[in-house]
Coordinates of C-alpha atoms and ligand atoms in Angstrom, one line a residue:
X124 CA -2.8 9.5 61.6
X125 CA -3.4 9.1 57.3
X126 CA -1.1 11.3 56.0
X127 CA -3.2 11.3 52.8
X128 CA -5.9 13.0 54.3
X129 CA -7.5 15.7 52.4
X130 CA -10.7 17.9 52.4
X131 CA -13.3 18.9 50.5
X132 CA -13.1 22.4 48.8
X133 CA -14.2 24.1 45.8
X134 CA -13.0 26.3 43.2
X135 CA -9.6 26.6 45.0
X136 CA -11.4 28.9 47.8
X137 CA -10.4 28.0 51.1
X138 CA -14.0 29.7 52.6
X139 CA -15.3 26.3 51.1
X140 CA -13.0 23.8 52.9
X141 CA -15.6 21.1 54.4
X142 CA -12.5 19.4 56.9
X143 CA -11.9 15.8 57.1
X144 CA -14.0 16.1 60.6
X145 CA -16.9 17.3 58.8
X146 CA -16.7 21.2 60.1
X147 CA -17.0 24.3 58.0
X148 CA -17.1 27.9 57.9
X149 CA -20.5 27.9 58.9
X150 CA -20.5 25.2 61.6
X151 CA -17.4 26.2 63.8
X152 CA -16.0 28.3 61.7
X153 CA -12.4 27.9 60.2
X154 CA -9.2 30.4 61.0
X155 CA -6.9 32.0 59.6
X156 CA -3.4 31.0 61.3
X157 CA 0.2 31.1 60.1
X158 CA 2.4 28.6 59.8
X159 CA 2.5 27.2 63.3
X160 CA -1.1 26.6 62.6
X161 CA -1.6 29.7 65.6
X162 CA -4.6 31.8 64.9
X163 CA -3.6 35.3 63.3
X164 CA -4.9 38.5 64.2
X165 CA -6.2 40.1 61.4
X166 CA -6.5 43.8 62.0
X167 CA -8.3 46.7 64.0
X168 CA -6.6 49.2 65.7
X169 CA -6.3 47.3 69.1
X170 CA -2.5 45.5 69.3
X171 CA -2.3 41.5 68.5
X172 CA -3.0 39.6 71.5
X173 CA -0.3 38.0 73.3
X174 CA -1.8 34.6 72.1
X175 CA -1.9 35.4 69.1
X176 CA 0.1 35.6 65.4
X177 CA 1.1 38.8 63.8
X178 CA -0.4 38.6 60.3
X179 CA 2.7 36.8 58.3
X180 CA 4.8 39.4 56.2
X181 CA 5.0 36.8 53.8
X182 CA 1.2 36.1 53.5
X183 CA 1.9 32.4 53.8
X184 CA -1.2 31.9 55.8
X185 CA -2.9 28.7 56.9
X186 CA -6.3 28.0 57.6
X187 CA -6.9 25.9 60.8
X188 CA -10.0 23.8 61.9
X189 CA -10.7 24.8 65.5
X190 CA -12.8 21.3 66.1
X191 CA -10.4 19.0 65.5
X192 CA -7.2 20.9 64.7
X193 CA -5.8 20.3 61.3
X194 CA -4.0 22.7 59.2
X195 CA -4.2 23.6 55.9
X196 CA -1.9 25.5 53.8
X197 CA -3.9 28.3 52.0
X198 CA -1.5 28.5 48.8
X199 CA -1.9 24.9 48.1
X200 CA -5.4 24.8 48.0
X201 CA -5.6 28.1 45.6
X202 CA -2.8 26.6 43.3
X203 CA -3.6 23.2 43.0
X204 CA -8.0 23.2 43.5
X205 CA -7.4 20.6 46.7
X206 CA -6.5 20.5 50.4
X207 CA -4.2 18.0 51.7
X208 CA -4.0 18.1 55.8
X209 CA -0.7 20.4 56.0
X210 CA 0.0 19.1 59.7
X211 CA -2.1 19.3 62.8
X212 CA -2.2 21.0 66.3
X213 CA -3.5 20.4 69.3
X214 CA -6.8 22.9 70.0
X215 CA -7.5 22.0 73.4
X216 CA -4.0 23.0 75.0
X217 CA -2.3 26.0 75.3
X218 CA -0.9 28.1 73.2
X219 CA -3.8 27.4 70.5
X220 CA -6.3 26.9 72.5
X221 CA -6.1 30.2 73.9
X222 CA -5.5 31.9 70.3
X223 CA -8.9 30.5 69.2
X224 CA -10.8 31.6 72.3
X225 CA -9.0 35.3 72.0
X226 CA -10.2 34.8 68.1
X227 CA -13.5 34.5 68.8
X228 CA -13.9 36.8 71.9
X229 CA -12.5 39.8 69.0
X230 CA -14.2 38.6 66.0
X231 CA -17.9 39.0 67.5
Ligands
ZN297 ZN1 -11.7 19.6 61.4

């Protein structure tokens, strides 16, 4: 893969990332994920799902493209205005695969 790759955001608000695949928050969504690039589970009352991330102490988070699977790092983008492609996962194989389907099942 590039390793220059980088998307398209503005203002240095990760909401706005338009990923190198083309996908956004309001196409298929982006997610919150740590540094694994595993979804986290934000909150609620319920426990985090075995799939799942525990929200990082640390608040490094991540933001992860569930269409094509690359990660980017949430500081970077809100420091420096852009977002370079931190690494990437696979979405269509265990364990992330079944972190974004968990995601989605609690999020709607
Ligand atoms: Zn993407």
């Amino acid at each position: 893969m590039d390793d220059n790759e980088t998307a398209t955001v503005t203002g240095h608000d990760v909401t706005t990332i338009t990923c190198v695949c083309g996908n956004t928050v309001s196409q298929a969504g982006l997610i919150q994920a740590n540094s694994d690039g595993v979804p986290v589970y934000a909150g609620g009352n319920t426990p985090v799902p075995d799939t799942m991330a525990k929200w990082p102490p640390d608040e490094d988070l991540y933001t992860l493209c569930p269409s094509c699977g690359r990660v980017y790092r949430d500081a970077t983008i809100e420091e420096t205005g852009t977002a370079p492609v931190a690494f990437r996962v696979d979405v269509t194989a265990a364990p992330i695969a079944e972190a974004i389907r968990d995601h989605w099942n609690l999020s709607t």
